[in-house]
Amino acid sequence: MKAPEGVRIALMGNEAIARGFLEAGASVITGYPGTPSSEVITSLHEYGVSSEIFVEWAINERVAFEIAYGAAICGARAAVTMKAPGASVALDPIVSSAYGGVEGGLVVLVADDPGPHTTQTEQDDRWLGFLAKLPVVTPSSPQEAKDLTVSAFDISEELKLPVILRTTTRVNHTVGEVLLGPVRPPKRTAGFVKDIPRFVRAGMSWNLERHRWLNKQLDIAEDVFDRISPVRNTVEGSGRFCVVTEGAAYNYVREVVDELGIEVRVVKLSLLFPPPRKFLTEALDGCSDILVVEELDPYLELVVKSLLKDRGSTARVYGKVSGSIPLEGELSRGLVRRAMTSLLPGTPSSAPQEVQPRQALKVPPRPPPMCPGCPHRSMYVAMLIGISRAGYKRGEVPVFGDIGCYALASQPPLEAIWTEHSMGASISMAMGAKVAGFRGPVIAVIGDSTFYHAGIQPLIEAVHKRVDMLVVIADNSVVAMTGHQSTPAWSTLESGRKARPVIVEDIVRAVGVDYLEVVDPYDIDKMINAFERLIKQPGVKVLVSKHPCALLEARSRSLRRYRVIDEKCTGCLACIKVTGCPALFYENGKVSISADDCVGCGLCARFCPYKAIEVAGNE
Amino acid sequence: MGSVKELNIVITGVGGQGQLFLSRLIAETFLRYGVPSMIAETHGMSQRGGSVIVHVRVGKDVRAPLIPEGRADIMLGMELIEAVRYVGYVRERGIVLANDKVIVPPGQQVKIGRDVLIDYLSSRPIRLFLIPSSSRAASLGIPLSANIHMFGALVAVLELAGVFDAEVDSLVETLLPRRFLAQNTAIYRLGKEDLKSIVNPASLAEIQELFS
């Protein structure tokens, strides 16, 4: 990624965007981890950047955006990365930023996830254009991702507006060849010019004036885009049948058109907001039938329909509203082919090689499990036992979960959490149940990084309103699920920066909870005991379940291994049923432990009724 | 080397078996031969212990990163259950290189036997080559390098098909992990030998037909 200009290398879309940040001379780069956006910043950390460039994870997307915005109004080039729900977290400052605008270029990467593969909803952030009134651009390949990132900074500086670089998983996580461009020196602040009407949103007449300014900027956005961006809105082919598309969907359209060998007009948009009306008017001229191929919502379809309506066109428009393209899920070449051939008489709907017998052999599903030795597993096992020792049935104590690895406990055999909603919602939703009159105990489970991100204010709320609940902070000292990024508890960051650790327990104490206890979940009996006591105790109780992520710990400490004594194992499967640990497997009537996977947490040994699992030695 | 218009390879297995690295090795090797390629990776939830499928598309005509079902020329199956799950991606007369290894999903007490999986794969209109990637990697003391054995087997297929020439070995050796380089080179070569040792004239003809 540090190769010089003119070199072609294979880059993942996210690495290409990271390279684009460097080529554009961004000097402040921040964000919050979230699939499929995380590798932009992790790859910059991996390859290392000059000390002139600030590249750090922020506590959440809102703070990240505000840091980048602060840098950009001081003239620096800044970038911020997030997944789709992160854009919602940052929405308040994003919307206001359209009124103040920027001096240095500011690019906001928002990665949507059609499918969805790893996101709670199929949120479509192209609407951010209409909502926040900010330009939105989108690439269709790693090369375009790199090039469009660079021009997004130039467009941002020209329009004095933040630009949203909106991607989808199949661009972020696609590896392809990228021709590199020159790296510009990082553009840092040249000073902050005081301009109260521009940057103070407390004056209503100022706000009205800035809104007028904003609309004027949007009026010229299409021209500025055309002048600056080498990644253009394009028309390929000709004919009265036209396909309008953008981003990853364009690639399917291109392949299907090539495969069918038909003459159609393919209109690809790279500027999504403001809709490039001049371009579209010309591109769609003379079309009788228009198929809009896009992922997530019928965004372009509505744009095209409104444009045609204004022009009095009678062209027919097909897409998600007409049912030609599904409203949910990810597109594929097959879906695009079917949509296109159903509108083009005489074209075959599937290629001959695609006809395959349906899969006949049923294989068991393989949802992602918690890793062997995961401290969250031990915590949950202790929780479930603690609930019953306290005299409740499992189904009587709602467990409000949160976002992170520990949500994997929704899978069998634990099935421990009842909700997983949005960052930080565990504590506030548990509070909602209590204030609505739920009589029994409630538990909220939140990870350390999710607590920093959005859990502190809900905890203040629960303490302040004197709500009875047990809050478990599953503290593994890392943002584990997205690839082990730093948390505010770290003293040395990925970049090498020395930081002041901000510790979970210190925050909890300062909030004024009724009770705080820190327990290592590997000490399973102590943990069971803590749950049994705290479930019944009144007030806001916080139980910090503290143990490093097993994957990281396995790299740094020598491991204890466990083995099954064959003569003692009766094949009762208690170990598997209680823990669901992936290192345990059942073969020929006995349980075995995979030596490659076991990290020696000892949870299975604790629950073997026949004492058939013992320490095999240290490594 | 022979010209490649479009070659579709799916890599399947269980998160943690090194499918991403394997896909990058394939793409880098073709890139050194001047042939562009694309990879659609799977990240996030399926990283560890989950079901993984990675799409590798090679050739000048390739635009979209995803291989349509029934259009993969080759499957590299790092685990047999996952090979069965995704075998619908493989086209008729396509090649399946399957690591002889079953990883039972955690918490599953339903036992699905190795023989059932292999019988099923053999019954499909594909050419199955069963190779001992995991056991070779374990016996060489590098259990995480089963993917490099698999890579060796793929390179052997592409050599037999005339896609790669003898130069490929010196090129590949610059791409293998620096750590344990000697062992990784050994297991790469072993993967090639293991594949070539099970190719008979009939299957050789089928391999060559696939690329004709």
PDB file of N, CA and C in Angstrom, chain A residues 10 12 15 35 39 118 170 173-177 250-252 254-255 259 333 351 353-357 359-366 368-369 371 481 484 551 573 576-577 580 582 586, chain B residues 14 24 28 31 36-41 43-45 48-51 57 62-66 68-71 79 81-82 84-85 90-92 103 105-109 112 117 120 124:
ATOM      1  N   ALA A  10      -2.700  -5.510  -5.977  1.00  0.00           N
ATOM      2  CA  ALA A  10      -4.013  -6.031  -5.587  1.00  0.00           C
ATOM      3  C   ALA A  10      -4.375  -5.428  -4.240  1.00  0.00           C
ATOM      4  N   MET A  12      -7.723  -4.639  -1.417  1.00  0.00           N
ATOM      5  CA  MET A  12      -9.110  -4.729  -1.026  1.00  0.00           C
ATOM      6  C   MET A  12      -9.715  -3.327  -1.130  1.00  0.00           C
ATOM      7  N   GLU A  15      -8.660  -1.144   1.564  1.00  0.00           N
ATOM      8  CA  GLU A  15      -7.256  -0.723   1.464  1.00  0.00           C
ATOM      9  C   GLU A  15      -7.107   0.360   0.404  1.00  0.00           C
ATOM     10  N   THR A  35     -17.853  -3.718  10.642  1.00  0.00           N
ATOM     11  CA  THR A  35     -17.824  -4.414   9.360  1.00  0.00           C
ATOM     12  C   THR A  35     -18.941  -3.853   8.474  1.00  0.00           C
ATOM     13  N   GLU A  39     -11.383  -2.184   7.840  1.00  0.00           N
ATOM     14  CA  GLU A  39     -10.019  -2.376   7.324  1.00  0.00           C
ATOM     15  C   GLU A  39      -9.392  -1.098   6.783  1.00  0.00           C
ATOM     16  N   THR A 118     -23.352  -8.638   8.006  1.00  0.00           N
ATOM     17  CA  THR A 118     -22.876  -8.430   9.381  1.00  0.00           C
ATOM     18  C   THR A 118     -23.487  -7.178  10.001  1.00  0.00           C
ATOM     19  N   ARG A 170     -19.693  -5.385  -1.091  1.00  0.00           N
ATOM     20  CA  ARG A 170     -19.018  -5.997  -2.238  1.00  0.00           C
ATOM     21  C   ARG A 170     -17.991  -5.068  -2.882  1.00  0.00           C
ATOM     22  N   HIS A 173     -15.074  -5.152   0.477  1.00  0.00           N
ATOM     23  CA  HIS A 173     -14.388  -6.425   0.706  1.00  0.00           C
ATOM     24  C   HIS A 173     -14.023  -7.149  -0.580  1.00  0.00           C
ATOM     25  N   THR A 174     -13.980  -6.412  -1.684  1.00  0.00           N
ATOM     26  CA  THR A 174     -13.507  -7.021  -2.924  1.00  0.00           C
ATOM     27  C   THR A 174     -12.055  -6.635  -3.128  1.00  0.00           C
ATOM     28  N   VAL A 175     -11.248  -7.645  -3.470  1.00  0.00           N
ATOM     29  CA  VAL A 175      -9.848  -7.382  -3.796  1.00  0.00           C
ATOM     30  C   VAL A 175      -9.739  -7.291  -5.308  1.00  0.00           C
ATOM     31  N   GLY A 176      -9.111  -6.270  -5.790  1.00  0.00           N
ATOM     32  CA  GLY A 176      -8.908  -6.138  -7.223  1.00  0.00           C
ATOM     33  C   GLY A 176      -7.665  -5.320  -7.482  1.00  0.00           C
ATOM     34  N   GLU A 177      -7.291  -5.271  -8.758  1.00  0.00           N
ATOM     35  CA  GLU A 177      -6.079  -4.553  -9.119  1.00  0.00           C
ATOM     36  C   GLU A 177      -6.318  -3.046  -9.060  1.00  0.00           C
ATOM     37  N   TYR A 250     -23.612  -2.366 -10.749  1.00  0.00           N
ATOM     38  CA  TYR A 250     -23.159  -2.113 -12.126  1.00  0.00           C
ATOM     39  C   TYR A 250     -22.415  -3.324 -12.693  1.00  0.00           C
ATOM     40  N   ASN A 251     -21.614  -3.976 -11.844  1.00  0.00           N
ATOM     41  CA  ASN A 251     -20.796  -5.093 -12.337  1.00  0.00           C
ATOM     42  C   ASN A 251     -21.656  -6.260 -12.813  1.00  0.00           C
ATOM     43  N   TYR A 252     -22.748  -6.505 -12.067  1.00  0.00           N
ATOM     44  CA  TYR A 252     -23.647  -7.589 -12.506  1.00  0.00           C
ATOM     45  C   TYR A 252     -24.282  -7.217 -13.842  1.00  0.00           C
ATOM     46  N   ARG A 254     -23.159  -5.226 -16.163  1.00  0.00           N
ATOM     47  CA  ARG A 254     -22.147  -5.301 -17.226  1.00  0.00           C
ATOM     48  C   ARG A 254     -21.946  -6.747 -17.693  1.00  0.00           C
ATOM     49  N   GLU A 255     -21.816  -7.658 -16.714  1.00  0.00           N
ATOM     50  CA  GLU A 255     -21.566  -9.060 -17.075  1.00  0.00           C
ATOM     51  C   GLU A 255     -22.766  -9.675 -17.783  1.00  0.00           C
ATOM     52  N   GLU A 259     -22.816 -11.123 -21.473  1.00  0.00           N
ATOM     53  CA  GLU A 259     -23.136 -12.536 -21.644  1.00  0.00           C
ATOM     54  C   GLU A 259     -24.271 -12.720 -22.654  1.00  0.00           C
ATOM     55  N   ARG A 333     -25.673 -11.978 -10.081  1.00  0.00           N
ATOM     56  CA  ARG A 333     -25.767 -11.952 -11.534  1.00  0.00           C
ATOM     57  C   ARG A 333     -27.056 -12.638 -11.990  1.00  0.00           C
ATOM     58  N   ALA A 351     -28.226 -19.172 -17.942  1.00  0.00           N
ATOM     59  CA  ALA A 351     -27.207 -19.780 -18.784  1.00  0.00           C
ATOM     60  C   ALA A 351     -27.282 -21.291 -18.598  1.00  0.00           C
ATOM     61  N   GLN A 353     -25.102 -23.623 -18.139  1.00  0.00           N
ATOM     62  CA  GLN A 353     -24.282 -24.234 -17.083  1.00  0.00           C
ATOM     63  C   GLN A 353     -24.880 -24.026 -15.704  1.00  0.00           C
ATOM     64  N   GLU A 354     -25.762 -23.040 -15.582  1.00  0.00           N
ATOM     65  CA  GLU A 354     -26.290 -22.720 -14.252  1.00  0.00           C
ATOM     66  C   GLU A 354     -27.331 -23.723 -13.789  1.00  0.00           C
ATOM     67  N   VAL A 355     -27.856 -24.563 -14.725  1.00  0.00           N
ATOM     68  CA  VAL A 355     -28.873 -25.526 -14.330  1.00  0.00           C
ATOM     69  C   VAL A 355     -28.198 -26.671 -13.577  1.00  0.00           C
ATOM     70  N   GLN A 356     -28.449 -26.738 -12.286  1.00  0.00           N
ATOM     71  CA  GLN A 356     -27.806 -27.737 -11.427  1.00  0.00           C
ATOM     72  C   GLN A 356     -28.884 -28.408 -10.598  1.00  0.00           C
ATOM     73  N   PRO A 357     -28.714 -29.695 -10.288  1.00  0.00           N
ATOM     74  CA  PRO A 357     -29.688 -30.316  -9.397  1.00  0.00           C
ATOM     75  C   PRO A 357     -29.685 -29.630  -8.037  1.00  0.00           C
ATOM     76  N   GLN A 359     -29.433 -29.105  -4.146  1.00  0.00           N
ATOM     77  CA  GLN A 359     -28.584 -29.805  -3.181  1.00  0.00           C
ATOM     78  C   GLN A 359     -29.397 -30.874  -2.456  1.00  0.00           C
ATOM     79  N   ALA A 360     -28.923 -32.099  -2.492  1.00  0.00           N
ATOM     80  CA  ALA A 360     -29.698 -33.204  -1.942  1.00  0.00           C
ATOM     81  C   ALA A 360     -29.301 -33.520  -0.510  1.00  0.00           C
ATOM     82  N   LEU A 361     -28.035 -33.370  -0.175  1.00  0.00           N
ATOM     83  CA  LEU A 361     -27.575 -33.787   1.152  1.00  0.00           C
ATOM     84  C   LEU A 361     -27.660 -32.608   2.120  1.00  0.00           C
ATOM     85  N   LYS A 362     -28.448 -32.796   3.177  1.00  0.00           N
ATOM     86  CA  LYS A 362     -28.604 -31.754   4.191  1.00  0.00           C
ATOM     87  C   LYS A 362     -27.394 -31.788   5.121  1.00  0.00           C
ATOM     88  N   VAL A 363     -26.729 -30.660   5.288  1.00  0.00           N
ATOM     89  CA  VAL A 363     -25.625 -30.610   6.252  1.00  0.00           C
ATOM     90  C   VAL A 363     -26.005 -29.640   7.371  1.00  0.00           C
ATOM     91  N   PRO A 364     -25.481 -29.883   8.577  1.00  0.00           N
ATOM     92  CA  PRO A 364     -25.859 -29.025   9.702  1.00  0.00           C
ATOM     93  C   PRO A 364     -25.381 -27.594   9.496  1.00  0.00           C
ATOM     94  N   PRO A 365     -26.133 -26.599   9.991  1.00  0.00           N
ATOM     95  CA  PRO A 365     -25.691 -25.210   9.865  1.00  0.00           C
ATOM     96  C   PRO A 365     -24.445 -24.972  10.719  1.00  0.00           C
ATOM     97  N   ARG A 366     -23.719 -23.910  10.393  1.00  0.00           N
ATOM     98  CA  ARG A 366     -22.493 -23.616  11.151  1.00  0.00           C
ATOM     99  C   ARG A 366     -22.480 -22.121  11.450  1.00  0.00           C
ATOM    100  N   PRO A 368     -21.560 -18.689  13.425  1.00  0.00           N
ATOM    101  CA  PRO A 368     -20.303 -18.373  14.105  1.00  0.00           C
ATOM    102  C   PRO A 368     -20.434 -18.621  15.608  1.00  0.00           C
ATOM    103  N   PRO A 369     -19.536 -19.394  16.203  1.00  0.00           N
ATOM    104  CA  PRO A 369     -19.615 -19.669  17.636  1.00  0.00           C
ATOM    105  C   PRO A 369     -18.738 -18.707  18.435  1.00  0.00           C
ATOM    106  N   CYS A 371     -15.520 -18.356  20.548  1.00  0.00           N
ATOM    107  CA  CYS A 371     -14.282 -19.118  20.405  1.00  0.00           C
ATOM    108  C   CYS A 371     -14.059 -20.040  21.611  1.00  0.00           C
ATOM    109  N   MET A 481     -14.818  -8.184  18.129  1.00  0.00           N
ATOM    110  CA  MET A 481     -15.551  -8.750  16.999  1.00  0.00           C
ATOM    111  C   MET A 481     -15.080  -8.219  15.649  1.00  0.00           C
ATOM    112  N   HIS A 484     -10.090  -6.841  16.835  1.00  0.00           N
ATOM    113  CA  HIS A 484      -9.153  -6.495  17.901  1.00  0.00           C
ATOM    114  C   HIS A 484      -8.577  -5.086  17.803  1.00  0.00           C
ATOM    115  N   LEU A 551      -8.564 -15.197  22.197  1.00  0.00           N
ATOM    116  CA  LEU A 551      -7.733 -15.269  20.989  1.00  0.00           C
ATOM    117  C   LEU A 551      -6.420 -14.529  21.192  1.00  0.00           C
ATOM    118  N   LEU A 573     -22.328 -36.099  27.302  1.00  0.00           N
ATOM    119  CA  LEU A 573     -22.349 -34.826  26.570  1.00  0.00           C
ATOM    120  C   LEU A 573     -22.668 -33.609  27.436  1.00  0.00           C
ATOM    121  N   ILE A 576     -20.598 -30.574  26.436  1.00  0.00           N
ATOM    122  CA  ILE A 576     -21.008 -29.895  25.205  1.00  0.00           C
ATOM    123  C   ILE A 576     -22.320 -29.146  25.423  1.00  0.00           C
ATOM    124  N   LYS A 577     -23.242 -29.803  26.178  1.00  0.00           N
ATOM    125  CA  LYS A 577     -24.552 -29.177  26.374  1.00  0.00           C
ATOM    126  C   LYS A 577     -24.448 -27.917  27.237  1.00  0.00           C
ATOM    127  N   GLY A 580     -21.115 -25.605  24.952  1.00  0.00           N
ATOM    128  CA  GLY A 580     -21.126 -25.405  23.500  1.00  0.00           C
ATOM    129  C   GLY A 580     -19.763 -25.041  22.958  1.00  0.00           C
ATOM    130  N   PRO A 582     -16.484 -24.992  20.922  1.00  0.00           N
ATOM    131  CA  PRO A 582     -16.117 -25.613  19.638  1.00  0.00           C
ATOM    132  C   PRO A 582     -14.913 -26.544  19.715  1.00  0.00           C
ATOM    133  N   TYR A 586     -17.591 -34.939  19.487  1.00  0.00           N
ATOM    134  CA  TYR A 586     -18.133 -36.225  19.896  1.00  0.00           C
ATOM    135  C   TYR A 586     -17.808 -37.237  18.823  1.00  0.00           C
TER     136      TYR A 586
ATOM    137  N   VAL B  14     -14.023 -23.630   7.061  1.00  0.00           N
ATOM    138  CA  VAL B  14     -14.439 -23.119   8.365  1.00  0.00           C
ATOM    139  C   VAL B  14     -13.517 -21.949   8.704  1.00  0.00           C
ATOM    140  N   ARG B  24      -5.661 -14.787  -1.538  1.00  0.00           N
ATOM    141  CA  ARG B  24      -4.665 -13.764  -1.908  1.00  0.00           C
ATOM    142  C   ARG B  24      -3.487 -14.400  -2.655  1.00  0.00           C
ATOM    143  N   GLU B  28      -2.422 -13.183  -6.272  1.00  0.00           N
ATOM    144  CA  GLU B  28      -1.069 -12.651  -6.474  1.00  0.00           C
ATOM    145  C   GLU B  28      -0.340 -13.445  -7.558  1.00  0.00           C
ATOM    146  N   LEU B  31      -1.641 -12.454 -10.835  1.00  0.00           N
ATOM    147  CA  LEU B  31      -1.228 -11.069 -11.100  1.00  0.00           C
ATOM    148  C   LEU B  31       0.197 -11.027 -11.634  1.00  0.00           C
ATOM    149  N   PRO B  36      -5.473 -10.292 -14.504  1.00  0.00           N
ATOM    150  CA  PRO B  36      -6.177  -9.664 -13.383  1.00  0.00           C
ATOM    151  C   PRO B  36      -7.087 -10.654 -12.675  1.00  0.00           C
ATOM    152  N   SER B  37      -7.359 -10.375 -11.408  1.00  0.00           N
ATOM    153  CA  SER B  37      -8.289 -11.230 -10.679  1.00  0.00           C
ATOM    154  C   SER B  37      -9.003 -10.406  -9.623  1.00  0.00           C
ATOM    155  N   MET B  38     -10.102 -10.956  -9.154  1.00  0.00           N
ATOM    156  CA  MET B  38     -10.894 -10.296  -8.108  1.00  0.00           C
ATOM    157  C   MET B  38     -11.190 -11.322  -7.025  1.00  0.00           C
ATOM    158  N   ILE B  39     -11.287 -10.836  -5.799  1.00  0.00           N
ATOM    159  CA  ILE B  39     -11.658 -11.723  -4.691  1.00  0.00           C
ATOM    160  C   ILE B  39     -12.817 -11.076  -3.948  1.00  0.00           C
ATOM    161  N   ALA B  40     -13.840 -11.866  -3.651  1.00  0.00           N
ATOM    162  CA  ALA B  40     -14.884 -11.407  -2.726  1.00  0.00           C
ATOM    163  C   ALA B  40     -14.660 -12.142  -1.410  1.00  0.00           C
ATOM    164  N   GLU B  41     -14.266 -11.373  -0.408  1.00  0.00           N
ATOM    165  CA  GLU B  41     -13.917 -11.978   0.873  1.00  0.00           C
ATOM    166  C   GLU B  41     -15.118 -11.972   1.816  1.00  0.00           C
ATOM    167  N   HIS B  43     -15.834 -11.309   5.820  1.00  0.00           N
ATOM    168  CA  HIS B  43     -15.194 -10.833   7.048  1.00  0.00           C
ATOM    169  C   HIS B  43     -16.209 -10.824   8.176  1.00  0.00           C
ATOM    170  N   GLY B  44     -15.748 -10.514   9.347  1.00  0.00           N
ATOM    171  CA  GLY B  44     -16.663 -10.275  10.450  1.00  0.00           C
ATOM    172  C   GLY B  44     -17.134 -11.557  11.093  1.00  0.00           C
ATOM    173  N   MET B  45     -18.459 -11.728  11.151  1.00  0.00           N
ATOM    174  CA  MET B  45     -19.042 -12.787  11.960  1.00  0.00           C
ATOM    175  C   MET B  45     -18.563 -14.188  11.595  1.00  0.00           C
ATOM    176  N   ARG B  48     -14.304 -16.736  12.604  1.00  0.00           N
ATOM    177  CA  ARG B  48     -13.761 -17.817  13.424  1.00  0.00           C
ATOM    178  C   ARG B  48     -14.797 -18.897  13.670  1.00  0.00           C
ATOM    179  N   GLY B  49     -14.581 -20.040  13.078  1.00  0.00           N
ATOM    180  CA  GLY B  49     -15.456 -21.166  13.376  1.00  0.00           C
ATOM    181  C   GLY B  49     -16.767 -21.140  12.626  1.00  0.00           C
ATOM    182  N   GLY B  50     -17.030 -20.105  11.851  1.00  0.00           N
ATOM    183  CA  GLY B  50     -18.251 -20.056  11.051  1.00  0.00           C
ATOM    184  C   GLY B  50     -17.993 -20.605   9.653  1.00  0.00           C
ATOM    185  N   SER B  51     -19.074 -20.745   8.903  1.00  0.00           N
ATOM    186  CA  SER B  51     -18.994 -21.213   7.535  1.00  0.00           C
ATOM    187  C   SER B  51     -18.437 -20.093   6.654  1.00  0.00           C
ATOM    188  N   ARG B  57     -12.117 -14.755  -8.782  1.00  0.00           N
ATOM    189  CA  ARG B  57     -12.414 -14.736 -10.211  1.00  0.00           C
ATOM    190  C   ARG B  57     -11.201 -14.197 -10.949  1.00  0.00           C
ATOM    191  N   VAL B  62     -13.624 -10.463 -16.302  1.00  0.00           N
ATOM    192  CA  VAL B  62     -14.307 -10.488 -15.014  1.00  0.00           C
ATOM    193  C   VAL B  62     -14.600  -9.079 -14.517  1.00  0.00           C
ATOM    194  N   ARG B  63     -15.840  -8.839 -14.090  1.00  0.00           N
ATOM    195  CA  ARG B  63     -16.228  -7.537 -13.556  1.00  0.00           C
ATOM    196  C   ARG B  63     -16.715  -7.647 -12.118  1.00  0.00           C
ATOM    197  N   ALA B  64     -17.668  -8.570 -11.909  1.00  0.00           N
ATOM    198  CA  ALA B  64     -18.294  -8.689 -10.589  1.00  0.00           C
ATOM    199  C   ALA B  64     -17.517  -9.687  -9.740  1.00  0.00           C
ATOM    200  N   PRO B  65     -17.378  -9.421  -8.445  1.00  0.00           N
ATOM    201  CA  PRO B  65     -16.566 -10.307  -7.616  1.00  0.00           C
ATOM    202  C   PRO B  65     -17.235 -11.631  -7.261  1.00  0.00           C
ATOM    203  N   LEU B  66     -18.561 -11.725  -7.379  1.00  0.00           N
ATOM    204  CA  LEU B  66     -19.242 -12.953  -6.957  1.00  0.00           C
ATOM    205  C   LEU B  66     -19.404 -13.936  -8.114  1.00  0.00           C
ATOM    206  N   PRO B  68     -21.542 -16.686  -9.860  1.00  0.00           N
ATOM    207  CA  PRO B  68     -22.928 -17.177  -9.805  1.00  0.00           C
ATOM    208  C   PRO B  68     -22.954 -18.677  -9.470  1.00  0.00           C
ATOM    209  N   GLU B  69     -24.038 -19.128  -8.850  1.00  0.00           N
ATOM    210  CA  GLU B  69     -24.152 -20.560  -8.560  1.00  0.00           C
ATOM    211  C   GLU B  69     -24.054 -21.347  -9.858  1.00  0.00           C
ATOM    212  N   GLY B  70     -23.383 -22.497  -9.774  1.00  0.00           N
ATOM    213  CA  GLY B  70     -23.242 -23.349 -10.948  1.00  0.00           C
ATOM    214  C   GLY B  70     -22.220 -22.842 -11.958  1.00  0.00           C
ATOM    215  N   ARG B  71     -21.410 -21.874 -11.572  1.00  0.00           N
ATOM    216  CA  ARG B  71     -20.457 -21.309 -12.534  1.00  0.00           C
ATOM    217  C   ARG B  71     -19.005 -21.375 -12.061  1.00  0.00           C
ATOM    218  N   GLU B  79     -12.830 -28.141   4.023  1.00  0.00           N
ATOM    219  CA  GLU B  79     -13.523 -28.979   5.017  1.00  0.00           C
ATOM    220  C   GLU B  79     -14.709 -29.609   4.295  1.00  0.00           C
ATOM    221  N   ILE B  81     -17.845 -30.826   5.161  1.00  0.00           N
ATOM    222  CA  ILE B  81     -19.231 -30.364   5.328  1.00  0.00           C
ATOM    223  C   ILE B  81     -19.442 -29.088   4.517  1.00  0.00           C
ATOM    224  N   GLU B  82     -18.467 -28.183   4.590  1.00  0.00           N
ATOM    225  CA  GLU B  82     -18.600 -26.916   3.855  1.00  0.00           C
ATOM    226  C   GLU B  82     -18.488 -27.139   2.343  1.00  0.00           C
ATOM    227  N   VAL B  84     -19.690 -29.726   0.815  1.00  0.00           N
ATOM    228  CA  VAL B  84     -21.023 -30.195   0.429  1.00  0.00           C
ATOM    229  C   VAL B  84     -22.010 -29.026   0.422  1.00  0.00           C
ATOM    230  N   ARG B  85     -21.911 -28.157   1.442  1.00  0.00           N
ATOM    231  CA  ARG B  85     -22.853 -27.047   1.532  1.00  0.00           C
ATOM    232  C   ARG B  85     -22.818 -26.177   0.262  1.00  0.00           C
ATOM    233  N   VAL B  90     -20.397 -25.254  -8.060  1.00  0.00           N
ATOM    234  CA  VAL B  90     -19.479 -25.836  -9.043  1.00  0.00           C
ATOM    235  C   VAL B  90     -20.261 -26.234 -10.288  1.00  0.00           C
ATOM    236  N   ARG B  91     -19.718 -25.911 -11.430  1.00  0.00           N
ATOM    237  CA  ARG B  91     -20.426 -26.217 -12.673  1.00  0.00           C
ATOM    238  C   ARG B  91     -20.263 -27.684 -13.032  1.00  0.00           C
ATOM    239  N   GLU B  92     -21.066 -28.141 -13.941  1.00  0.00           N
ATOM    240  CA  GLU B  92     -20.950 -29.524 -14.394  1.00  0.00           C
ATOM    241  C   GLU B  92     -19.548 -29.762 -14.934  1.00  0.00           C
ATOM    242  N   ILE B 103     -14.911 -31.079  10.215  1.00  0.00           N
ATOM    243  CA  ILE B 103     -14.988 -30.326  11.468  1.00  0.00           C
ATOM    244  C   ILE B 103     -16.469 -30.239  11.815  1.00  0.00           C
ATOM    245  N   PRO B 105     -19.750 -29.035  13.401  1.00  0.00           N
ATOM    246  CA  PRO B 105     -20.130 -27.758  14.013  1.00  0.00           C
ATOM    247  C   PRO B 105     -20.332 -27.906  15.514  1.00  0.00           C
ATOM    248  N   PRO B 106     -19.871 -26.939  16.312  1.00  0.00           N
ATOM    249  CA  PRO B 106     -19.948 -27.065  17.761  1.00  0.00           C
ATOM    250  C   PRO B 106     -21.380 -27.224  18.249  1.00  0.00           C
ATOM    251  N   GLY B 107     -21.531 -28.042  19.294  1.00  0.00           N
ATOM    252  CA  GLY B 107     -22.851 -28.221  19.880  1.00  0.00           C
ATOM    253  C   GLY B 107     -23.717 -29.175  19.083  1.00  0.00           C
ATOM    254  N   GLN B 108     -23.233 -29.624  17.917  1.00  0.00           N
ATOM    255  CA  GLN B 108     -24.026 -30.528  17.085  1.00  0.00           C
ATOM    256  C   GLN B 108     -23.791 -31.955  17.554  1.00  0.00           C
ATOM    257  N   GLN B 109     -24.865 -32.604  17.944  1.00  0.00           N
ATOM    258  CA  GLN B 109     -24.695 -34.008  18.293  1.00  0.00           C
ATOM    259  C   GLN B 109     -25.065 -34.911  17.127  1.00  0.00           C
ATOM    260  N   ILE B 112     -22.479 -36.449  11.208  1.00  0.00           N
ATOM    261  CA  ILE B 112     -22.515 -36.638   9.764  1.00  0.00           C
ATOM    262  C   ILE B 112     -21.154 -37.165   9.365  1.00  0.00           C
ATOM    263  N   LEU B 117     -20.332 -37.815   3.321  1.00  0.00           N
ATOM    264  CA  LEU B 117     -19.997 -36.576   2.618  1.00  0.00           C
ATOM    265  C   LEU B 117     -19.247 -36.876   1.313  1.00  0.00           C
ATOM    266  N   TYR B 120     -21.463 -38.431  -1.279  1.00  0.00           N
ATOM    267  CA  TYR B 120     -22.335 -37.441  -1.910  1.00  0.00           C
ATOM    268  C   TYR B 120     -21.572 -36.637  -2.960  1.00  0.00           C
ATOM    269  N   ARG B 124     -21.930 -36.379  -7.515  1.00  0.00           N
ATOM    270  CA  ARG B 124     -22.265 -35.186  -8.274  1.00  0.00           C
ATOM    271  C   ARG B 124     -21.586 -35.203  -9.652  1.00  0.00           C
TER     272      ARG B 124
END
